[in-house]
């Protein structure tokens, strides 16, 4: 095992990684921007290095500074968390070049997955069902119209470099297609610096299901499925394991898990990753493979009893998996609510000082009678507009889904945050809704609510 690692992230995930490192006896180095001098993740680590000013490009996204921080502190590995540098193959490669272990998949696998249109092609060739759509990027308007004619409307125009639900738009006819190409292209250029687009058939009411994968370069395990259909602006708000979508459909679940493993193998994947699919009726279609740990990993930890971050560090340090697929048992039901600093109705971010942060159980990332809180803030933290709005994750685990719902409703009622607006009331409404209790979910659930 490593003796010291650098955590190239902030917020709850940096605290989460620090906790796993401590459990393994590994020392930690935090990095921070000027906006995060007093942040919780800085306190959670043994050493700290300032990166630069608040804007991510000058701090958390500055690969050279992060690598220099690892060098100057003697950190042997870098855990990138999610977001920021986590899916940048060039950064992973630069780590290798500098003799620092990147905690994640090999750079070649990251490269194969980075362009979503290219990843679709690889998956289709490997026999993984993908959403019907264009072959590769659509070039000019004429090429897009031709592709649209063969795929059929409604379509979704998507940015090949997209992420975080940014750069996608529905088109129901040629006129809308032309508009969508323009606006998605602009969005993609502004957000990702690349304007390549592709088309997918727009599925009207799909469920979002995903497979947690874990590999050591030799073996690839499927650690069960999650359902993340409750979304706003194509971003997840509440996630569950096991996926409700498969209750009473064990054969379909097995097919999905197998497709997830196939997807990982197709690109030589190792370490933690997630294959995402849309489920429509009895058919599922691959949308992307995220080459990193996901925000919602705790629901899988709860149901499998595995610590995914510890496992990531072990595999990165060269250990092999000590378990096989037959050892993976999914127990009970887990739900995660993402507690964001945002307006609960309009979803606008709500920066400001967190004046009160009273949690129903200690926010230490451990389960207390089935309730766990992974937090990135405490009372006194100032939420800035520079970074994402996630304050904390509230996770529950119980024997049945009904019990998990009851436990979550109680935990939400005992959570008090003042100073910034939060989506706590939204979560309470979701939990109280009959459609949610019955498991009638799809990606438009929140709009109806
Ligand atoms: P991102 O990488 O930005 O997260 P994804 O491709 O993972 O984008 O899709 C995010 C969400 O957008 C999905 O969970 C789903 O709600 C919606 N979505 C994506 N592709 C489609 C599609 N072809 N049809 C309908 N909804 C889609």
Coordinates of C-alpha atoms and ligand atoms in Angstrom, one line a residue:
X1 CA 0.0 0.0 0.0
X2 CA 1.0 3.6 -0.5
X3 CA 2.3 5.5 2.4
X4 CA 1.0 8.9 1.2
X5 CA -1.5 10.0 -1.5
X6 CA -2.6 13.4 -2.8
X7 CA -6.3 14.0 -3.1
X8 CA -6.9 16.2 -6.2
X9 CA -10.4 17.3 -5.3
X10 CA -12.5 19.2 -2.8
X11 CA -15.8 18.9 -1.0
X12 CA -17.5 15.7 0.2
X13 CA -15.5 13.4 -2.2
X14 CA -12.1 14.7 -0.9
X15 CA -13.3 14.0 2.6
X16 CA -14.5 10.6 1.6
X17 CA -11.2 9.6 0.0
X18 CA -9.3 10.9 3.1
X19 CA -11.4 8.7 5.3
X20 CA -10.6 5.6 3.2
X21 CA -6.9 6.5 3.2
X22 CA -6.9 6.9 6.9
X23 CA -8.5 3.5 7.4
X24 CA -5.7 1.9 5.3
X25 CA -3.0 3.8 7.3
X26 CA -2.2 6.0 4.3
X27 CA -1.2 9.7 4.9
X28 CA -3.1 12.3 2.8
X29 CA -2.3 15.6 1.1
X30 CA -5.1 18.0 0.4
X31 CA -5.0 20.7 -2.3
X32 CA -7.1 23.8 -2.1
X33 CA -7.9 27.0 -3.9
X34 CA -8.2 30.5 -2.2
X35 CA -11.9 29.9 -1.9
X36 CA -11.3 26.8 0.2
X37 CA -8.7 27.9 2.7
X38 CA -11.1 27.0 5.5
X39 CA -12.8 24.0 3.8
X40 CA -13.6 20.8 5.5
X41 CA -11.4 18.7 3.1
X42 CA -8.4 20.8 4.1
X43 CA -8.9 19.8 7.7
X44 CA -9.5 16.2 6.8
X45 CA -5.9 15.7 5.5
X46 CA -2.5 15.5 7.1
X47 CA -0.7 18.0 4.8
X48 CA -2.1 20.8 2.6
X49 CA -0.8 22.6 -0.5
X50 CA -2.3 25.7 -2.0
X51 CA -3.0 25.5 -5.7
X52 CA -4.1 29.0 -6.7
X53 CA -7.1 31.3 -7.1
X54 CA -10.7 30.1 -6.9
X55 CA -11.5 29.5 -10.6
X56 CA -11.0 25.8 -11.3
X57 CA -8.7 26.4 -14.3
X58 CA -6.3 28.2 -12.0
X59 CA -6.5 25.6 -9.2
X60 CA -8.3 22.2 -9.2
X61 CA -8.0 21.8 -13.0
X62 CA -4.4 22.9 -13.2
X63 CA -2.7 19.6 -13.9
X64 CA 0.9 21.0 -13.6
X65 CA 0.2 22.5 -10.2
X66 CA -1.4 19.3 -8.9
X67 CA 1.5 17.2 -10.1
X68 CA 4.0 19.7 -8.6
X69 CA 2.1 19.4 -5.3
X70 CA 2.4 15.6 -5.4
X71 CA 6.2 15.9 -6.1
X72 CA 6.9 18.4 -3.4
X73 CA 5.1 16.4 -0.7
X74 CA 6.3 13.0 -1.9
X75 CA 2.9 11.6 -2.5
X76 CA 3.1 8.3 -4.4
X77 CA -0.4 8.4 -5.9
X78 CA -3.1 10.9 -6.8
X79 CA -6.8 10.2 -6.3
X80 CA -8.8 12.5 -8.6
X81 CA -12.3 12.0 -7.1
X82 CA -14.9 12.8 -9.7
X83 CA -15.1 15.9 -11.9
X84 CA -12.0 18.1 -12.3
X85 CA -9.1 16.0 -13.6
X86 CA -10.7 12.6 -13.0
X87 CA -11.5 11.8 -16.6
X88 CA -8.6 13.5 -18.3
X89 CA -6.5 10.8 -20.0
X90 CA -3.6 13.3 -20.5
X91 CA -3.4 14.0 -16.8
X92 CA -3.4 10.2 -16.1
X93 CA -0.6 9.9 -18.6
X94 CA 1.3 12.8 -17.1
X95 CA 1.1 11.2 -13.7
X96 CA 2.6 8.0 -15.1
X97 CA 5.4 10.1 -16.7
X98 CA 6.1 11.7 -13.4
X99 CA 6.2 8.4 -11.5
X100 CA 3.0 9.0 -9.6
X101 CA 0.2 6.4 -9.6
X102 CA -3.1 7.7 -11.0
X103 CA -5.9 6.1 -9.0
X104 CA -8.2 5.1 -11.9
X105 CA -8.3 3.2 -15.2
X106 CA -5.4 3.1 -17.6
X107 CA -5.1 6.2 -19.8
X108 CA -5.8 4.2 -23.0
X109 CA -9.2 3.1 -21.6
X110 CA -10.0 6.7 -20.6
X111 CA -9.1 7.8 -24.2
X112 CA -11.4 5.3 -25.7
X113 CA -14.3 6.5 -23.6
X114 CA -13.8 10.3 -23.7
X115 CA -15.5 10.9 -26.9
X116 CA -19.1 9.6 -26.4
X117 CA -19.7 9.0 -30.1
X118 CA -16.5 7.0 -30.4
X119 CA -17.3 5.0 -27.3
X120 CA -20.7 4.1 -28.7
X121 CA -19.0 2.7 -31.8
X122 CA -16.6 0.6 -29.7
X123 CA -19.5 -0.7 -27.6
X124 CA -21.6 -1.5 -30.6
X125 CA -18.7 -3.5 -32.2
X126 CA -18.3 -5.3 -28.9
X127 CA -21.9 -6.4 -28.9
X128 CA -23.2 -4.0 -26.2
X129 CA -26.6 -2.6 -27.2
X130 CA -26.4 1.1 -27.8
X131 CA -29.2 3.7 -28.3
X132 CA -29.9 3.8 -32.1
X133 CA -28.2 6.9 -33.5
X134 CA -25.6 8.3 -35.8
X135 CA -22.4 6.5 -36.6
X136 CA -19.8 8.8 -35.1
X137 CA -20.0 12.5 -35.3
X138 CA -22.4 14.4 -37.5
X139 CA -20.5 16.9 -39.6
X140 CA -22.5 19.6 -41.3
X141 CA -26.2 20.2 -41.5
X142 CA -26.7 18.0 -44.6
X143 CA -24.9 15.1 -42.9
X144 CA -27.0 15.6 -39.8
X145 CA -30.3 15.6 -41.8
X146 CA -29.2 12.4 -43.6
X147 CA -28.4 10.7 -40.3
X148 CA -31.7 11.9 -38.8
X149 CA -33.6 10.5 -41.8
X150 CA -32.1 7.0 -41.2
X151 CA -32.5 7.1 -37.3
X152 CA -35.9 8.7 -37.3
X153 CA -37.4 11.4 -35.0
X154 CA -37.6 12.3 -32.2
X155 CA -33.8 12.6 -31.8
X156 CA -31.5 13.9 -29.1
X157 CA -28.5 16.0 -30.3
X158 CA -25.6 15.4 -27.9
X159 CA -22.2 16.8 -27.4
X160 CA -19.5 14.1 -27.9
X161 CA -17.5 15.7 -25.1
X162 CA -20.6 16.2 -23.0
X163 CA -21.0 15.6 -19.3
X164 CA -23.2 16.8 -16.4
X165 CA -26.2 16.9 -18.6
X166 CA -24.8 19.8 -20.6
X167 CA -25.1 20.0 -24.4
X168 CA -28.1 18.0 -25.3
X169 CA -31.3 19.0 -27.0
X170 CA -34.4 17.2 -28.4
X171 CA -35.3 17.6 -32.0
X172 CA -38.7 16.4 -33.3
X173 CA -38.3 17.5 -37.0
X174 CA -35.7 18.9 -39.4
X175 CA -36.3 22.5 -38.4
X176 CA -35.7 21.7 -34.7
X177 CA -32.7 19.6 -35.7
X178 CA -31.0 22.7 -37.3
X179 CA -31.7 24.8 -34.2
X180 CA -30.4 22.0 -31.9
X181 CA -27.2 21.6 -33.9
X182 CA -26.5 25.2 -33.5
X183 CA -27.3 25.6 -29.8
X184 CA -25.6 22.3 -28.7
X185 CA -22.6 23.1 -30.8
X186 CA -22.3 26.5 -29.1
X187 CA -22.9 25.0 -25.6
X188 CA -20.3 22.3 -26.2
X189 CA -17.7 24.7 -27.5
X190 CA -18.2 27.0 -24.5
X191 CA -18.3 24.2 -21.9
X192 CA -15.9 21.6 -23.3
X193 CA -13.8 23.4 -25.9
X194 CA -15.0 20.9 -28.5
X195 CA -18.2 21.1 -30.6
X196 CA -18.4 17.6 -32.1
X197 CA -22.0 16.4 -32.0
X198 CA -23.8 13.1 -32.5
X199 CA -27.4 11.9 -32.6
X200 CA -29.3 9.4 -30.6
X201 CA -32.9 8.3 -30.8
X202 CA -34.8 10.2 -28.1
X203 CA -36.3 7.7 -25.7
X204 CA -39.5 9.3 -24.4
X205 CA -39.7 7.9 -20.9
X206 CA -36.7 5.8 -20.1
X207 CA -35.3 4.7 -16.7
X208 CA -31.7 5.4 -16.0
X209 CA -30.0 2.3 -14.8
X210 CA -26.2 1.7 -14.3
X211 CA -23.8 -1.0 -13.4
X212 CA -21.0 -0.4 -10.9
X213 CA -17.9 -2.1 -12.3
X214 CA -14.6 -2.9 -10.7
X215 CA -11.6 -4.4 -12.3
X216 CA -8.0 -5.3 -11.5
X217 CA -6.8 -5.6 -15.0
X218 CA -7.5 -9.4 -15.0
X219 CA -10.9 -9.7 -13.5
X220 CA -13.9 -7.4 -14.0
X221 CA -16.7 -7.6 -11.4
X222 CA -20.3 -6.2 -11.6
X223 CA -21.2 -4.9 -8.2
X224 CA -24.9 -4.7 -8.9
X225 CA -27.1 -2.1 -10.5
X226 CA -28.3 1.3 -9.4
X227 CA -31.3 3.3 -10.6
X228 CA -30.9 7.0 -11.0
X229 CA -34.1 8.0 -12.9
X230 CA -34.8 10.9 -10.6
X231 CA -33.1 13.8 -12.3
X232 CA -33.3 17.4 -12.9
X233 CA -31.8 18.9 -16.1
X234 CA -30.4 15.4 -17.0
X235 CA -28.6 15.4 -13.6
X236 CA -29.2 12.9 -10.9
X237 CA -30.9 14.0 -7.6
X238 CA -31.7 10.7 -5.9
X239 CA -30.2 7.2 -6.5
X240 CA -31.0 3.7 -5.3
X241 CA -29.5 0.3 -5.1
X242 CA -30.7 -2.2 -6.1
X243 CA -32.4 -0.7 -9.2
X244 CA -36.1 -0.7 -8.6
X245 CA -36.5 -1.2 -12.4
X246 CA -35.5 -4.8 -12.1
X247 CA -37.6 -5.9 -9.2
X248 CA -39.3 -9.1 -10.4
X249 CA -37.0 -9.2 -13.5
X250 CA -33.9 -11.0 -12.4
X251 CA -33.0 -12.3 -15.9
X252 CA -33.1 -8.8 -17.3
X253 CA -30.8 -7.6 -14.5
X254 CA -28.3 -10.4 -15.2
X255 CA -28.3 -9.4 -18.9
X256 CA -27.6 -5.8 -17.9
X257 CA -24.8 -6.7 -15.5
X258 CA -23.2 -8.9 -18.3
X259 CA -23.5 -6.0 -20.8
X260 CA -21.7 -3.7 -18.2
X261 CA -18.8 -6.2 -17.9
X262 CA -18.6 -6.6 -21.7
X263 CA -18.4 -2.8 -22.0
X264 CA -15.5 -2.6 -19.5
X265 CA -13.7 -5.4 -21.2
X266 CA -14.1 -3.8 -24.6
X267 CA -11.8 -0.9 -23.6
X268 CA -9.4 -2.8 -21.2
X269 CA -11.0 -1.1 -18.2
X270 CA -9.6 -1.4 -14.7
X271 CA -10.4 0.2 -11.3
X272 CA -13.9 1.6 -10.5
X273 CA -16.2 2.6 -13.4
X274 CA -19.8 2.8 -14.2
X275 CA -21.6 1.7 -17.4
X276 CA -24.8 3.8 -17.8
X277 CA -27.8 2.5 -19.7
X278 CA -31.3 3.7 -20.5
X279 CA -34.0 1.1 -20.0
X280 CA -37.2 1.3 -22.2
X281 CA -39.6 -1.5 -21.5
X282 CA -37.6 -4.7 -21.6
X283 CA -34.7 -3.2 -23.7
X284 CA -31.7 -1.4 -22.4
X285 CA -29.2 0.7 -24.3
X286 CA -25.7 1.8 -23.4
X287 CA -25.2 5.6 -23.2
X288 CA -21.7 6.0 -21.6
X289 CA -19.1 4.5 -19.4
X290 CA -17.8 6.9 -16.8
X291 CA -14.2 6.3 -16.1
X292 CA -14.2 7.3 -12.4
X293 CA -15.9 6.8 -9.1
X294 CA -19.5 8.2 -9.2
X295 CA -21.2 10.5 -6.7
X296 CA -23.7 7.7 -6.0
X297 CA -21.2 5.0 -5.1
X298 CA -22.3 4.8 -1.4
X299 CA -25.6 3.0 -2.3
X300 CA -23.5 0.2 -3.8
X301 CA -21.2 0.2 -0.8
X302 CA -24.3 -0.2 1.5
X303 CA -25.8 -3.1 -0.5
X304 CA -22.5 -5.0 -1.2
X305 CA -20.7 -4.2 2.1
X306 CA -17.6 -3.2 0.1
X307 CA -15.6 0.1 0.6
X308 CA -15.1 1.2 -3.0
X309 CA -12.6 3.8 -2.3
X310 CA -10.4 1.5 -0.2
X311 CA -10.7 -1.0 -3.1
X312 CA -9.6 1.7 -5.6
X313 CA -6.5 2.4 -3.5
X314 CA -5.7 -1.3 -3.1
X315 CA -6.0 -2.0 -6.9
X316 CA -4.0 1.2 -7.7
X317 CA -1.3 0.0 -5.4
X318 CA -1.0 -3.2 -7.4
X319 CA -3.1 -5.6 -5.3
X320 CA -5.4 -8.1 -7.1
X321 CA -9.1 -8.5 -6.3
X322 CA -9.5 -11.0 -3.4
X323 CA -13.2 -11.7 -4.4
X324 CA -15.0 -13.1 -7.4
X325 CA -18.3 -12.4 -9.0
X326 CA -19.9 -15.2 -6.9
X327 CA -18.9 -13.4 -3.7
X328 CA -21.0 -10.3 -4.6
X329 CA -24.3 -10.4 -2.7
X330 CA -26.7 -7.5 -2.7
X331 CA -28.3 -7.0 0.7
X332 CA -31.3 -4.8 1.5
X333 CA -32.1 -1.5 -0.1
X334 CA -30.2 1.8 -0.1
X335 CA -31.2 5.3 -1.2
X336 CA -29.0 8.4 -1.5
X337 CA -30.3 12.0 -1.6
X338 CA -28.0 14.6 -3.0
X339 CA -28.3 17.7 -0.8
X340 CA -27.6 20.7 -3.0
X341 CA -27.3 24.4 -2.2
X342 CA -30.0 25.3 -4.7
X343 CA -33.5 26.6 -5.1
X344 CA -35.7 23.5 -4.6
X345 CA -38.1 24.5 -7.4
X346 CA -36.0 26.4 -10.0
X347 CA -32.7 24.6 -9.3
X348 CA -30.7 27.8 -9.4
X349 CA -27.5 27.6 -7.3
X350 CA -27.8 29.3 -3.9
X351 CA -24.3 30.3 -2.8
X352 CA -23.8 31.9 0.6
X353 CA -22.7 31.1 4.2
X354 CA -24.0 27.9 5.8
X355 CA -25.2 29.2 9.1
X356 CA -26.8 26.1 10.5
X357 CA -25.9 22.5 9.5
X358 CA -27.6 20.2 12.0
X359 CA -27.5 16.6 10.8
X360 CA -29.7 13.7 12.0
X361 CA -26.5 11.5 12.7
X362 CA -22.8 12.5 12.8
X363 CA -21.6 13.6 9.4
X364 CA -18.6 11.2 9.5
X365 CA -19.3 9.0 6.5
X366 CA -20.2 6.0 8.6
X367 CA -23.5 4.3 9.0
X368 CA -25.4 5.1 12.3
X369 CA -28.4 2.8 12.6
X370 CA -28.7 2.7 8.8
X371 CA -28.1 6.4 8.2
X372 CA -24.8 7.8 6.7
X373 CA -23.8 11.4 5.8
X374 CA -20.9 12.2 3.5
X375 CA -20.6 16.0 3.9
X376 CA -18.3 18.6 2.3
X377 CA -19.4 21.5 4.5
X378 CA -20.1 22.3 8.1
X379 CA -21.7 25.3 9.9
X380 CA -19.5 28.3 8.9
X381 CA -18.6 27.1 5.4
X382 CA -19.2 29.6 2.7
X383 CA -20.6 28.1 -0.4
X384 CA -19.1 29.8 -3.5
X385 CA -20.4 29.9 -7.0
X386 CA -17.1 28.5 -8.3
X387 CA -17.8 24.8 -7.8
X388 CA -20.8 22.4 -7.9
X389 CA -23.6 22.9 -5.4
X390 CA -23.4 19.5 -3.6
X391 CA -23.3 20.1 0.1
X392 CA -23.7 16.6 1.4
X393 CA -25.1 13.1 0.6
X394 CA -27.6 11.5 2.8
X395 CA -27.6 7.7 2.5
X396 CA -29.8 5.1 4.2
X397 CA -29.7 1.4 4.2
X398 CA -32.4 -1.0 5.4
X399 CA -33.7 -4.5 4.8
X400 CA -36.5 -3.5 2.4
X401 CA -37.1 -0.6 0.1
X402 CA -40.2 0.4 2.1
X403 CA -38.0 0.6 5.3
X404 CA -35.4 2.5 3.5
X405 CA -38.0 5.1 2.4
X406 CA -39.3 5.4 5.9
X407 CA -35.8 5.8 7.3
X408 CA -34.9 8.4 4.7
X409 CA -38.1 10.4 5.4
X410 CA -37.2 10.5 9.1
X411 CA -33.5 11.4 8.4
X412 CA -34.6 14.3 6.1
X413 CA -37.0 15.6 8.7
X414 CA -34.0 15.7 11.2
X415 CA -31.7 17.6 8.8
X416 CA -31.6 21.3 9.2
X417 CA -29.6 23.7 7.0
X418 CA -29.9 27.4 7.2
X419 CA -28.1 30.3 5.4
X420 CA -28.4 28.8 1.9
X421 CA -31.4 27.4 0.1
X422 CA -31.3 23.7 -0.3
X423 CA -33.3 20.9 -2.0
X424 CA -34.2 19.2 1.3
X425 CA -37.9 20.1 0.7
X426 CA -37.8 18.6 -2.8
X427 CA -36.4 15.3 -1.4
X428 CA -39.2 15.3 1.2
X429 CA -41.7 15.6 -1.5
X430 CA -40.2 12.8 -3.6
X431 CA -40.1 10.5 -0.6
X432 CA -43.8 11.3 0.2
X433 CA -45.0 10.7 -3.3
X434 CA -47.0 7.5 -4.1
X435 CA -45.4 7.1 -7.5
X436 CA -42.0 6.9 -5.8
X437 CA -43.2 4.4 -3.2
X438 CA -44.6 2.3 -6.0
X439 CA -41.3 2.5 -7.8
X440 CA -42.9 4.1 -10.9
X441 CA -39.9 6.0 -12.0
X442 CA -38.6 7.4 -15.3
X443 CA -36.4 10.4 -16.1
X444 CA -39.4 12.7 -16.2
X445 CA -40.5 11.9 -12.7
X446 CA -39.5 15.3 -11.2
X447 CA -41.2 17.3 -13.9
X448 CA -44.5 15.5 -13.1
X449 CA -43.9 16.0 -9.4
Ligands
LIG1 P1 -24.0 13.3 -19.4 O1 -22.7 12.6 -19.8 O2 -24.1 14.7 -19.7 O3 -24.4 12.9 -18.0 P2 -25.7 11.1 -20.5 O4 -25.5 10.7 -21.9 O5 -25.1 10.3 -19.4 O6 -25.2 12.6 -20.3 O7 -27.2 11.3 -20.2 C1 -27.7 12.0 -19.0 C2 -29.2 11.8 -19.0 O8 -29.8 12.4 -20.1 C3 -29.8 10.4 -19.0 O9 -29.8 9.8 -17.7 C4 -31.2 10.6 -19.5 O10 -32.0 11.2 -18.5 C5 -31.0 11.7 -20.6 N1 -30.7 11.1 -21.9 C6 -29.5 10.8 -22.4 N2 -29.6 10.2 -23.6 C7 -30.9 10.1 -23.8 C8 -31.7 9.5 -24.9 N3 -31.2 9.0 -26.0 N4 -33.1 9.6 -24.8 C9 -33.7 10.1 -23.7 N5 -33.0 10.6 -22.7 C10 -31.6 10.6 -22.7

